[in-house]
Short mmCIF file of C-alpha atoms (C1' of nucleotides) in Angstrom, two decimals:
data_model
loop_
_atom_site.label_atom_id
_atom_site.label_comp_id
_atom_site.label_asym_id
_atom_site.label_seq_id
_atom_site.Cartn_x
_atom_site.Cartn_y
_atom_site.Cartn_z
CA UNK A 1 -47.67 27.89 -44.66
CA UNK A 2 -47.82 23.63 -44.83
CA UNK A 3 -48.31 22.23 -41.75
CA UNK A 4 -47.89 18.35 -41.41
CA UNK A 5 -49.05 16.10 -38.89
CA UNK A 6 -48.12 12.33 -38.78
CA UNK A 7 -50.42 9.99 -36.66
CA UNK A 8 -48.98 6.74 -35.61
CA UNK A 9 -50.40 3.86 -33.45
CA UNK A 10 -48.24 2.95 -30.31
CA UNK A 11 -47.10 -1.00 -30.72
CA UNK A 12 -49.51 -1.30 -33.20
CA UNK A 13 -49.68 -4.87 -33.52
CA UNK A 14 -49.01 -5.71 -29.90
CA UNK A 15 -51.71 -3.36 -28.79
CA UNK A 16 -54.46 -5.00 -31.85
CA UNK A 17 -53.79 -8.29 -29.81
CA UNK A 18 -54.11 -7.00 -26.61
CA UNK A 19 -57.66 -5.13 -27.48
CA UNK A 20 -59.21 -8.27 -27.92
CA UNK A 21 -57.71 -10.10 -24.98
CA UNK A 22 -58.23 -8.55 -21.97
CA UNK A 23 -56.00 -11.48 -19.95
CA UNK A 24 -53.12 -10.20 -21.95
CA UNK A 25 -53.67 -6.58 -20.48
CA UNK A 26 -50.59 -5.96 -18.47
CA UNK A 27 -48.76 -8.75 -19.35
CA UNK A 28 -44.99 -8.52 -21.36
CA UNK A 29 -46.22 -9.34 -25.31
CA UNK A 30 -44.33 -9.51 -28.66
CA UNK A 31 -45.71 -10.44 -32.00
CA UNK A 32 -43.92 -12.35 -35.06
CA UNK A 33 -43.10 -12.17 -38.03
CA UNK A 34 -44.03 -15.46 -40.45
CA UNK A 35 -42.87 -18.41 -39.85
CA UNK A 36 -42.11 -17.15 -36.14
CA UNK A 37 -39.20 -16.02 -36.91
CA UNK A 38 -38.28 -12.55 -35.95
CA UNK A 39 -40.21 -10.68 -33.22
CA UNK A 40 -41.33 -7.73 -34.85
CA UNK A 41 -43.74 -5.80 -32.14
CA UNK A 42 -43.43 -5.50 -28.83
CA UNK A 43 -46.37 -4.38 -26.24
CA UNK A 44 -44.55 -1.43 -23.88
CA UNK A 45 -43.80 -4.23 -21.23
CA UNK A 46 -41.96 -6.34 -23.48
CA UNK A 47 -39.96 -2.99 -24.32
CA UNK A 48 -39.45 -2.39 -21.27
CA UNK A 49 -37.91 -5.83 -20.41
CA UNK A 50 -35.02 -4.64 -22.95
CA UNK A 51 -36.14 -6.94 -25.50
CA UNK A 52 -35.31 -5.40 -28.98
CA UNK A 53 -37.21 -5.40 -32.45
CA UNK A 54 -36.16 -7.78 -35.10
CA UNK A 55 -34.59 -10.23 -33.10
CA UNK A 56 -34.80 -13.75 -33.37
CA UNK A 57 -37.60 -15.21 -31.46
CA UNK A 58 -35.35 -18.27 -31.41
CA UNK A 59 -32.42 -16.01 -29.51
CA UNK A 60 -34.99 -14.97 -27.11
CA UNK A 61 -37.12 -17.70 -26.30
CA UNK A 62 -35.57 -18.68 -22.98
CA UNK A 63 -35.68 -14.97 -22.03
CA UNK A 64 -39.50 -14.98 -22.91
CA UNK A 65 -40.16 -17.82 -20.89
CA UNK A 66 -38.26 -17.14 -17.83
CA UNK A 67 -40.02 -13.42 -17.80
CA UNK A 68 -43.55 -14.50 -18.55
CA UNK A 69 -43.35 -12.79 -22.21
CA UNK A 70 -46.46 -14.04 -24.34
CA UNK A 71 -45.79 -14.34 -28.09
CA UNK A 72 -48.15 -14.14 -31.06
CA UNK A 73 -47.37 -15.50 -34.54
CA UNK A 74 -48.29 -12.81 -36.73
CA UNK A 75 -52.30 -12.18 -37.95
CA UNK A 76 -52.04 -9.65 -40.85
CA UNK A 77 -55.82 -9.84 -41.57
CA UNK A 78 -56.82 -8.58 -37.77
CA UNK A 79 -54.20 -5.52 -37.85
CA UNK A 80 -55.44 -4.77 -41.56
CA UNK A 81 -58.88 -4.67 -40.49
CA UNK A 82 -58.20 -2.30 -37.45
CA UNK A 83 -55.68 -0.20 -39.84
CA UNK A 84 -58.72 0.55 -42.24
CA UNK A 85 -61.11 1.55 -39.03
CA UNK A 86 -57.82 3.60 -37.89
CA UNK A 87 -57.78 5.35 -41.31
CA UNK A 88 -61.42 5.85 -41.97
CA UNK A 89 -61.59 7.92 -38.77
CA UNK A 90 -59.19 9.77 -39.28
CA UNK A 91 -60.38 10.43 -42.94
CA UNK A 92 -63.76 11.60 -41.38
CA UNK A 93 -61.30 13.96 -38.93
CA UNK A 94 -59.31 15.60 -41.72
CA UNK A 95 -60.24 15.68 -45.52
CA UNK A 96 -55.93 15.14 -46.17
CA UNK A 97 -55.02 12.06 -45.35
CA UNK A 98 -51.97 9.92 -46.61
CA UNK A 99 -52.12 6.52 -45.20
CA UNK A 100 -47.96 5.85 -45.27
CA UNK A 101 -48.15 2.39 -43.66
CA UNK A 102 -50.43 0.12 -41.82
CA UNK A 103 -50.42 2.36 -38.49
CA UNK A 104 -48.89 5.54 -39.79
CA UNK A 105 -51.21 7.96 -41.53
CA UNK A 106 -49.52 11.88 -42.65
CA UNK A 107 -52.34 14.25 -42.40
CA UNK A 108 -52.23 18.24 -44.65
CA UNK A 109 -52.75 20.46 -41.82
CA UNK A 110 -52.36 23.40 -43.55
CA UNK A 111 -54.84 26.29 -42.30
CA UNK A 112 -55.33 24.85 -39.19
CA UNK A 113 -55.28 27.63 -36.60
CA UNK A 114 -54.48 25.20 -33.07
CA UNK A 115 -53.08 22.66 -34.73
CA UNK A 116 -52.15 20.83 -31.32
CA UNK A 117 -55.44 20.78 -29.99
CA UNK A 118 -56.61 18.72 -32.95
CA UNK A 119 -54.02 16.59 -32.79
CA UNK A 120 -55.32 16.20 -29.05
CA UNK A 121 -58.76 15.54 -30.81
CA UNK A 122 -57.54 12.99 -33.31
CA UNK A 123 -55.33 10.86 -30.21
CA UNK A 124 -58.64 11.14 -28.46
CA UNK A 125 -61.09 9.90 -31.08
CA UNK A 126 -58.53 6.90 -31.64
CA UNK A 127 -58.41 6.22 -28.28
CA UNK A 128 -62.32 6.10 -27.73
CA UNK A 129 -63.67 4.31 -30.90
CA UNK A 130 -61.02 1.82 -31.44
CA UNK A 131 -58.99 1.60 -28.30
CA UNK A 132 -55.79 2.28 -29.99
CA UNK A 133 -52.95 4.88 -28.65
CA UNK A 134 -51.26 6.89 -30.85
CA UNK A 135 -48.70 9.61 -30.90
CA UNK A 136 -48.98 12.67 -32.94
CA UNK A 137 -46.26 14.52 -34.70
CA UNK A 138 -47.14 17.94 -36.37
CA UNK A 139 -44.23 20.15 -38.15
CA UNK A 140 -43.60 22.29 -41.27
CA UNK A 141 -42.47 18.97 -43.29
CA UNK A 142 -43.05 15.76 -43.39
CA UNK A 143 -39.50 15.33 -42.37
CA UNK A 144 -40.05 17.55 -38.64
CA UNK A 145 -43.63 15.70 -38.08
CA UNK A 146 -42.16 12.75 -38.50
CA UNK A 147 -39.35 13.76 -35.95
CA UNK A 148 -42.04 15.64 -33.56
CA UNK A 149 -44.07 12.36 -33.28
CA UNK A 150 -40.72 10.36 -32.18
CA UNK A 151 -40.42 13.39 -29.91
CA UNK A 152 -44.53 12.71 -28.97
CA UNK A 153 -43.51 9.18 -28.14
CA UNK A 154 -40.34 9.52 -25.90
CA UNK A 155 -40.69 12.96 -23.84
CA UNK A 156 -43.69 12.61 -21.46
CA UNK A 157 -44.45 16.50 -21.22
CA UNK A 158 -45.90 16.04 -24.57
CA UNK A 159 -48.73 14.06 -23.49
CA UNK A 160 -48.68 12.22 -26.83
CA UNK A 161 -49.04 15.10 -29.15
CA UNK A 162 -45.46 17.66 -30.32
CA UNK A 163 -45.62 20.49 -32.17
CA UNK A 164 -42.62 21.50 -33.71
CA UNK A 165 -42.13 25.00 -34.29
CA UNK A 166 -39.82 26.67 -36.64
CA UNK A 167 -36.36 24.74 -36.89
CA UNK A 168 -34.72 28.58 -36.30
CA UNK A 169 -36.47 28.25 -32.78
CA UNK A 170 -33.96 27.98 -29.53
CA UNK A 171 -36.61 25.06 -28.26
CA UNK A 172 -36.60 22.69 -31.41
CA UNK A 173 -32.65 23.15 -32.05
CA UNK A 174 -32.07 21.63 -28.29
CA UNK A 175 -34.51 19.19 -29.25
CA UNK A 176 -32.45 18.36 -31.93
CA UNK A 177 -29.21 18.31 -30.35
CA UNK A 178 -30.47 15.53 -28.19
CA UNK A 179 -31.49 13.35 -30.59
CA UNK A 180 -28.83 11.33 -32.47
CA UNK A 181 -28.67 11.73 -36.36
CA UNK A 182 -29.87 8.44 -36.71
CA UNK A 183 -33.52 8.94 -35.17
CA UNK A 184 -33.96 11.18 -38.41
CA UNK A 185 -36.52 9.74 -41.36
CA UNK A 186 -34.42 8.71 -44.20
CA UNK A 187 -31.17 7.68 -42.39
CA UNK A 188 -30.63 4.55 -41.46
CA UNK A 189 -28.01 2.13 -40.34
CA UNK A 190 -25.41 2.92 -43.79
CA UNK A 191 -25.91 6.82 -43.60
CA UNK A 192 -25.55 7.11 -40.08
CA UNK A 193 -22.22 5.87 -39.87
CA UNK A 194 -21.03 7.75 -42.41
CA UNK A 195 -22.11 11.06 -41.09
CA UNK A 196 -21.10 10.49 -38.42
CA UNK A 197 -17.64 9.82 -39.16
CA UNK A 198 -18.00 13.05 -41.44
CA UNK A 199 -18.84 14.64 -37.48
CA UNK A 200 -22.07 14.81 -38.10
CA UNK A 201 -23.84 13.46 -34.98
CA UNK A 202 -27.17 15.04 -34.03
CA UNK A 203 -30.23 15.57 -36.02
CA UNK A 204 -29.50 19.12 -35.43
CA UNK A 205 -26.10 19.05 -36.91
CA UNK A 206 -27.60 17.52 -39.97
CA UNK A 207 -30.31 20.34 -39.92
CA UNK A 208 -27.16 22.50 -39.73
CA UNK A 209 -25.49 21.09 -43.05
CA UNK A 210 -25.66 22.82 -46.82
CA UNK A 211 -28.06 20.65 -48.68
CA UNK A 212 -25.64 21.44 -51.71
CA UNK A 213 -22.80 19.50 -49.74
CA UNK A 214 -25.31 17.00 -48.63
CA UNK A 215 -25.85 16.65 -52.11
CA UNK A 216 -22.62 16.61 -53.47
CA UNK A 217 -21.27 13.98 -50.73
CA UNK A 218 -24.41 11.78 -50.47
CA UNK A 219 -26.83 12.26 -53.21
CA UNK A 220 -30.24 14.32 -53.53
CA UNK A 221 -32.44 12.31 -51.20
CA UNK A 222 -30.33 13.32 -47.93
CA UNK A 223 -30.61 16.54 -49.68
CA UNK A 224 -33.73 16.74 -49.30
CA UNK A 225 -34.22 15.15 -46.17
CA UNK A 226 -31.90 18.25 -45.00
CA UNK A 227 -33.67 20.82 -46.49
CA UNK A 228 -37.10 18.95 -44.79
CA UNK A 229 -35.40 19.59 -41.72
CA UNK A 230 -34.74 23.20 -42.31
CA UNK A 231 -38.73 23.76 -42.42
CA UNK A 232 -38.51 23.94 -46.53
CA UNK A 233 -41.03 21.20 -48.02
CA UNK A 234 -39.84 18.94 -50.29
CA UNK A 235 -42.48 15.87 -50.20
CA UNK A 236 -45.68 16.45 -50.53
CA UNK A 237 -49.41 14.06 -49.59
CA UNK A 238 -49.74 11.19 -51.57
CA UNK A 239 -52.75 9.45 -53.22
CA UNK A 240 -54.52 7.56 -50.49
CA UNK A 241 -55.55 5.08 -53.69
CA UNK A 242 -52.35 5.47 -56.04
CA UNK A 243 -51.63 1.70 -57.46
CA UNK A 244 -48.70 0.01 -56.94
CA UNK A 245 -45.42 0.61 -59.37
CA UNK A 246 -44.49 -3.35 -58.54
CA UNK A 247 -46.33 -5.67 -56.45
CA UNK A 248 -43.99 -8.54 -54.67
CA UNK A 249 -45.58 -12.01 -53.32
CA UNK A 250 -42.66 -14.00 -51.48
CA UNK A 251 -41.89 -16.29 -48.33
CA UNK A 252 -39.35 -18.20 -46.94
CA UNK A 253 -40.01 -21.95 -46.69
CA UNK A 254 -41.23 -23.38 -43.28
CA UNK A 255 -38.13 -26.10 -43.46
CA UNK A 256 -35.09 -26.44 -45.90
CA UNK A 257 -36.48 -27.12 -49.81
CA UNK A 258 -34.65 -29.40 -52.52
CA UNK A 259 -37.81 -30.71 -54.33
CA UNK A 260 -38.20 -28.41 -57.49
CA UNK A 261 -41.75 -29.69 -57.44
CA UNK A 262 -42.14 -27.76 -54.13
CA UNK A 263 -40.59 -24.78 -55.13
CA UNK A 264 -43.02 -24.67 -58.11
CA UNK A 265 -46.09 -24.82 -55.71
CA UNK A 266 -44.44 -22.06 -54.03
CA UNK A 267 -43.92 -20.40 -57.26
CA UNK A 268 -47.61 -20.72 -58.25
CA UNK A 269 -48.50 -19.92 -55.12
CA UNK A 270 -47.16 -16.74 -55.08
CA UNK A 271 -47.74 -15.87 -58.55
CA UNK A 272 -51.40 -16.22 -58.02
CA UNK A 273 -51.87 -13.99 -54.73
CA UNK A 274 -50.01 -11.15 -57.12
CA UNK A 275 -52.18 -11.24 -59.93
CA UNK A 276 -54.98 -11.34 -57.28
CA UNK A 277 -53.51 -8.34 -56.04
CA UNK A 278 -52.52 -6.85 -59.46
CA UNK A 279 -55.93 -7.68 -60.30
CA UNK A 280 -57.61 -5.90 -57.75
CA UNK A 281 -56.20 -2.53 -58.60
CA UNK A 282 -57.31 -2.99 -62.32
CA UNK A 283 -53.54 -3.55 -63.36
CA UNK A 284 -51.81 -5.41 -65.86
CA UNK A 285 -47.95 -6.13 -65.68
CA UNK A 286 -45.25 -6.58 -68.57
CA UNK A 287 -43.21 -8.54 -67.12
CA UNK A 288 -41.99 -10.43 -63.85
CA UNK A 289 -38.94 -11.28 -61.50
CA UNK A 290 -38.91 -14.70 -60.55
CA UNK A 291 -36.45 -14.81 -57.09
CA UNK A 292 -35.25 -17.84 -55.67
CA UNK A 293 -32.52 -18.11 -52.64
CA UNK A 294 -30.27 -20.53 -50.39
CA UNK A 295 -30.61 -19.37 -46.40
CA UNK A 296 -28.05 -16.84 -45.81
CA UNK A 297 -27.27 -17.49 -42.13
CA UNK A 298 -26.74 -21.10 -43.30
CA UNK A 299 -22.93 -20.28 -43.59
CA UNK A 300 -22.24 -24.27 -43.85
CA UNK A 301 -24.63 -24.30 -46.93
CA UNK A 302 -23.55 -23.70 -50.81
CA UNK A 303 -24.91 -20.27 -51.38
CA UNK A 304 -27.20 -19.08 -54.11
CA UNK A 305 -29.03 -16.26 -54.66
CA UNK A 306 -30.96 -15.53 -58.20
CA UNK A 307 -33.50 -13.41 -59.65
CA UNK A 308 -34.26 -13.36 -63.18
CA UNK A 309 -36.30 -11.43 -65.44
CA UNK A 310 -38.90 -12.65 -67.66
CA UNK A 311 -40.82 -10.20 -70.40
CA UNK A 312 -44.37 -11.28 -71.53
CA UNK A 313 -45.26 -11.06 -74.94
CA UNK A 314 -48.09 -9.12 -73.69
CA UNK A 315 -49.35 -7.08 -70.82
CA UNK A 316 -51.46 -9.41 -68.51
CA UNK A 317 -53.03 -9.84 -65.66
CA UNK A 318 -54.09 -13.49 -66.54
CA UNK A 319 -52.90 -15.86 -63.55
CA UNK A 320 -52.58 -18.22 -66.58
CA UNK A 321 -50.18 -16.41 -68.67
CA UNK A 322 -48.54 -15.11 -65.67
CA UNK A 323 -47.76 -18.92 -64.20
CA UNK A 324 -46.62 -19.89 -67.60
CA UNK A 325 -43.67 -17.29 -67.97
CA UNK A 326 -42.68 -17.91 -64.04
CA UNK A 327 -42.09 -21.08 -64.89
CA UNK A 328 -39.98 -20.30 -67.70
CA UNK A 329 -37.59 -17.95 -65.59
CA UNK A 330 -37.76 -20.68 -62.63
CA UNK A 331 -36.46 -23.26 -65.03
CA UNK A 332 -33.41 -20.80 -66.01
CA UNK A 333 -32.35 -20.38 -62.30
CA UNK A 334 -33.03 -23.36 -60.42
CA UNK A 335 -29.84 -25.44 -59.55
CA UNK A 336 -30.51 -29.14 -58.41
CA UNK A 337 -29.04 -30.22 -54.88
CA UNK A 338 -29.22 -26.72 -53.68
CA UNK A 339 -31.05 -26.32 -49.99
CA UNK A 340 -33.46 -24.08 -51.03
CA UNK A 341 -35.12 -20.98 -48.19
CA UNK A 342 -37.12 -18.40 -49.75
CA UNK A 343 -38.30 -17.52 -53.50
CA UNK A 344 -40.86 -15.33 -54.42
CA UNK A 345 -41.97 -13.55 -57.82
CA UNK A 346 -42.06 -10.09 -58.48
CA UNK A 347 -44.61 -8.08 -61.21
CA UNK A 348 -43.08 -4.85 -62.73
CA UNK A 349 -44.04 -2.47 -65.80
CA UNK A 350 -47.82 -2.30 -64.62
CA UNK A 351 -50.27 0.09 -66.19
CA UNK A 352 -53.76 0.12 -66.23
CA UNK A 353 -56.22 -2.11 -67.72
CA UNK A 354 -57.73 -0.37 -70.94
CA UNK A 355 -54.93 2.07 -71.04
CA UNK A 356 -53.50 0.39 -74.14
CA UNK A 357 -50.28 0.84 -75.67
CA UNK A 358 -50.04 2.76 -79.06
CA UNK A 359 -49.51 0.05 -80.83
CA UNK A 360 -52.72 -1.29 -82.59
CA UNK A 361 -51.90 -4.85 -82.87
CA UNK A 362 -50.14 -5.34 -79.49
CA UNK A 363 -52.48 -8.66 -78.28
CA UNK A 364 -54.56 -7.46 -75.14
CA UNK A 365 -55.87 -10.05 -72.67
CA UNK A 366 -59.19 -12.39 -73.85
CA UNK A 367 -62.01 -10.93 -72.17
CA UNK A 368 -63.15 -14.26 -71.35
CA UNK A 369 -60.51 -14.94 -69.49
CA UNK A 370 -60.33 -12.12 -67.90
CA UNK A 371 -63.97 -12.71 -66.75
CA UNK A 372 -62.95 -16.12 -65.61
CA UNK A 373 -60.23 -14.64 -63.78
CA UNK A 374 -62.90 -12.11 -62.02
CA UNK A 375 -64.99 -14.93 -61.11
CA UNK A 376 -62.42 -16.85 -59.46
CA UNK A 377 -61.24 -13.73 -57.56
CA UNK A 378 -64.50 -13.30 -55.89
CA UNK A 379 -65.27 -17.09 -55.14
CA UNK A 380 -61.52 -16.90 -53.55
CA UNK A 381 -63.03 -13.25 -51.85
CA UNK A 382 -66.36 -15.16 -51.04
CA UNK A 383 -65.72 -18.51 -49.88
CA UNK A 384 -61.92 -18.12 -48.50
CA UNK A 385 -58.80 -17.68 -50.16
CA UNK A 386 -57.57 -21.03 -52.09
CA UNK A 387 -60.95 -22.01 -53.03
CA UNK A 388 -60.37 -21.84 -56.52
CA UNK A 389 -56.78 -22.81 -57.49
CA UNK A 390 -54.61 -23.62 -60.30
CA UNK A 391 -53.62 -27.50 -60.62
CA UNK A 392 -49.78 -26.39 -60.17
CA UNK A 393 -50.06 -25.31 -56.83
CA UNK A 394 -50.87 -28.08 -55.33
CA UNK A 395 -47.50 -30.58 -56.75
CA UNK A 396 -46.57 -30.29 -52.88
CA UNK A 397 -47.28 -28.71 -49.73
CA UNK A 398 -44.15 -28.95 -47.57
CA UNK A 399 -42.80 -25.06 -48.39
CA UNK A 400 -45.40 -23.77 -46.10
CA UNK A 401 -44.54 -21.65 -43.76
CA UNK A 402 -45.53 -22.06 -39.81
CA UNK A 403 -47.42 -20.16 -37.36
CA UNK A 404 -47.24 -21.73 -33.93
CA UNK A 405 -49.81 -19.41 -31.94
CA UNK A 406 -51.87 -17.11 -34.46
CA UNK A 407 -54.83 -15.23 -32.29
CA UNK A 408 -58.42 -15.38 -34.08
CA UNK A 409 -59.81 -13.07 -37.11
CA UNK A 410 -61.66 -11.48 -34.34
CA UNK A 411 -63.20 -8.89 -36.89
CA UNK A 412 -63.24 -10.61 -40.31
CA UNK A 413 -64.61 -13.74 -39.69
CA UNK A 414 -67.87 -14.88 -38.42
CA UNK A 415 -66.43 -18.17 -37.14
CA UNK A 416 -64.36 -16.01 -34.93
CA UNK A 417 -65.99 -12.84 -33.29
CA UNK A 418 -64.96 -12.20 -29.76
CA UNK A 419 -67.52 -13.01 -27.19
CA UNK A 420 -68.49 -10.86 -24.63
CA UNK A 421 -70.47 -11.67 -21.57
CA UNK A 422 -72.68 -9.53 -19.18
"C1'" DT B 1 -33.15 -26.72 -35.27
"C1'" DC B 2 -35.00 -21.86 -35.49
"C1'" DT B 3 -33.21 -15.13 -38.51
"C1'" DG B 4 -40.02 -11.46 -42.33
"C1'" DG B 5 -42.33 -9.37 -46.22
"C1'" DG B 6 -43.66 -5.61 -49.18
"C1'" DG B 7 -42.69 -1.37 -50.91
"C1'" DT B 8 -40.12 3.20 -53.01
"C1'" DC B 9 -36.47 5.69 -55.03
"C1'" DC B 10 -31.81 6.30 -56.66
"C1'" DT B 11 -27.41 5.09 -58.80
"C1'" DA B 12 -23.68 2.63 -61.04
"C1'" DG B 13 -22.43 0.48 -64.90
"C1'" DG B 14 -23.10 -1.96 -69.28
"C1'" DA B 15 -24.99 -1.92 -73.99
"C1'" DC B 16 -25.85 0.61 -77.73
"C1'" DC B 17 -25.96 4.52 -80.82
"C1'" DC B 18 -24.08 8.26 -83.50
"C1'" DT C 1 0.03 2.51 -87.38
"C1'" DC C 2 -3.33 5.62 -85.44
"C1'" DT C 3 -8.86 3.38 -82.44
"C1'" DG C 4 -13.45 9.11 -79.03
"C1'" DG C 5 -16.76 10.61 -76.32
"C1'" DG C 6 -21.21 11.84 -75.03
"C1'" DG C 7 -26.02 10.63 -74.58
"C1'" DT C 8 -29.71 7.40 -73.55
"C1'" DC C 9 -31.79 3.38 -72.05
"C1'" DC C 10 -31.96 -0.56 -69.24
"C1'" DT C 11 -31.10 -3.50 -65.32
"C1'" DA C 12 -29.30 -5.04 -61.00
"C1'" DG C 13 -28.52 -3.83 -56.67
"C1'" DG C 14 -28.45 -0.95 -52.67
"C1'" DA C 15 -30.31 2.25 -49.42
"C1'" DC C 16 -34.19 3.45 -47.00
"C1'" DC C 17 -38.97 2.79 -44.87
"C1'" DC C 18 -42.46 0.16 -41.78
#
DNA sequence: TCTGGGGTCCTAGGACCC
DNA sequence: TCTGGGGTCCTAGGACCC
């Protein structure tokens, strides 16, 4: 019988900043994306003020004044750092574990004879080592835990841990009828609507539909996700270390961008934190998607919005070779006089390093590059990111983006531990 | 003035082939 | 004059997720 649980951290990213802070204890918080530009974590006071996720801070700056609501600029390398501790104790907790995002983590519970106590256990553990709160979801699928940990997280008598039993069961079916369709993994804003104009309005009334229907009418993932809800498994744990299919490097621009020279720092910019990343999982791409794009709630601005594809001759992972063809594609797309917002680059077709084609003579990166490329990576690891740079990302400076209020590297950086005194 | 970034999977439609 | 249809591959784009 499978047995799912799905652990997830409570305001993750509020809660990160508020562990290190203790004057921003009971006080409203939300946290932003980059560039400060859409709040994207809220602490439960800031919920409870009625101020939504994914607004613009810029929409609800009075309102954060006037309440007392403190706001963060976003500090991806603190949350990533208390993500790993999250997911190494709970890899120590359960030899199945899926980490799913950077505070979600599905665990195979399958065997496990009080499965709710654990998950009492594991909400515990979190709680004590790394002061975080999370809820815990455990059901049949994926699908149901996912469901029973939105249940953990809004009925009380759960006491932060919901077991779902069988979807048959009178219990889980009026738990289902209260819940609107939309709360349901795998349907969002599109799908909603249209079930619900098809009458279905409840995540029990979805539970209640024929998957062959579901198929017929809106393709095989709702399918699925229907059959997930009827207790029958359709996804299963993924590799904790699987590599990336694509990896995607791209930001909008702190201010309004005409200069091509800028966008080509940006360009390089980004094209050298992917093959850093592609790098780092031993990959080598065939070829990449240079994006480039006008600001879409700029109505009064010309709009433009391309991507482009460019194949390399040869699989890479040479930052080099790499820069080379984004420039290529840039040149294809860019449109002079054009107020520029966002571009990024895209690498696709990855494989591994060493897993070579059939071909004999297909070129395969220099080794000495690809030891130079090593090198730099580690200096970049070493002495701070940007140490070691190509020349092209530095024709300009004025894309970057801007962080008003960022909180310290409290546990990645020596310069900027926490002090405590006795 | 100011509206995120990084992923996955699926599908529609065009190009091409026989 | 009459001018098919099915399969496959590829790409762009859309839906979803956090």
């Amino acid at each position: 019988m499978a047995l799912y649980a799905l652990v997830d951290a409570n305001n993750f990213y509020a809660s990160c900043e508020k562990i290190f802070d203790p004057a921003l204890a009971d006080t409203p918080l939300v946290v932003l994306s980059n560039n400060d530009g859409c709040i994207v974590a809220r602490s439960a006071e800031a919920k409870a003020l009625g101020i939504p996720m994914g607004a613009p801070m810029h929409q609800w700056q009075a309102f954060c004044d006037a309440h007392g609501v403190i706001s963060k600029s976003s500090n991806y390398t603190l949350y990533g750092d208390m993500s790993a501790r999250m997911l190494s104790i709970l890899q120590d907790m359960c030899p199945q574990v899926e980490s799913y995002s950077i505070d979600e983590s599905f665990l195979d519970l399958a065997g496990y004879a009080d499965a709710r106590a654990y998950g009492l256990r594991i909400r515990q553990r979190l709680q004590q080592d790394i002061k975080i709160t999370c809820g815990v979801g455990i059901g049949a699928t994926k699908t149901l835990a996912k469901f029973a940990n939105h249940l953990a997280k809004k009925q009380a008598e759960f006491a932060g841990v919901c077991q779902l039993s069988a979807s048959t069961c009178a219990r889980t079916q009026a738990l289902m009828a209260a819940y609107p369709v939309a709360e349901v993994w795998g349907v969002g804003r599109q799908l909603s609507a249209r079930l619900q104009a098809d009458g279905v309005e409840t995540v029990l009334d979805l539970a209640r539909c024929d998957p062959l229907a579901i198929q017929q009418r809106y393709g095989i993932v709702l399918a699925k996700t229907v059959r997930e809800l009827r207790g029958e498994p359709c996804l299963t744990l993924e590799d904790v270390g699987r590599p990336k299919q694509q990896i995607i490097a791209s930001r909008s621009f702190g201010t309004t961008i005409t200069d091509p020279n800028a966008i080509k720092a940006a360009i390089s910019h980004h094209v050298s934190r992917a093959a850093e990343k592609l790098r780092a999982q031993q990959g080598q791409c065939a070829h990449l998607y240079v994006m480039l794009r006008t600001n879409p709630f700029r109505e009064q601005d010309t709009q433009y919005r391309r991507s482009i594809l460019v194949p390399l001759a040869q699989a890479s992972a040479d930052t080099g070779l790499l820069l080379a063809a984004a420039m290529r594609g840039l040149k294809q797309i860019f449109v002079p006089g054009l107020r520029y917002h966002k571009c990024g680059v895209m690498l696709g077709e990855i494989s591994p390093v060493g897993q070579q084609q059939t071909d004999l003579f297909a070129p395969v990166d220099d080794p000495k590059r690809l030891r130079l490329m090593g090198l730099m990576d580690r200096i970049n690891r070493d002495q701070g990111a940007g140490t070691l740079q190509f020349a092209s990302t530095q024709l300009s400076n004025t894309w970057q983006m801007r962080t008003g209020n960022r909180s310290p590297r409290y546990t990645t950086c020596w310069d900027e531990l926490p002090i405590a005194y006795a």
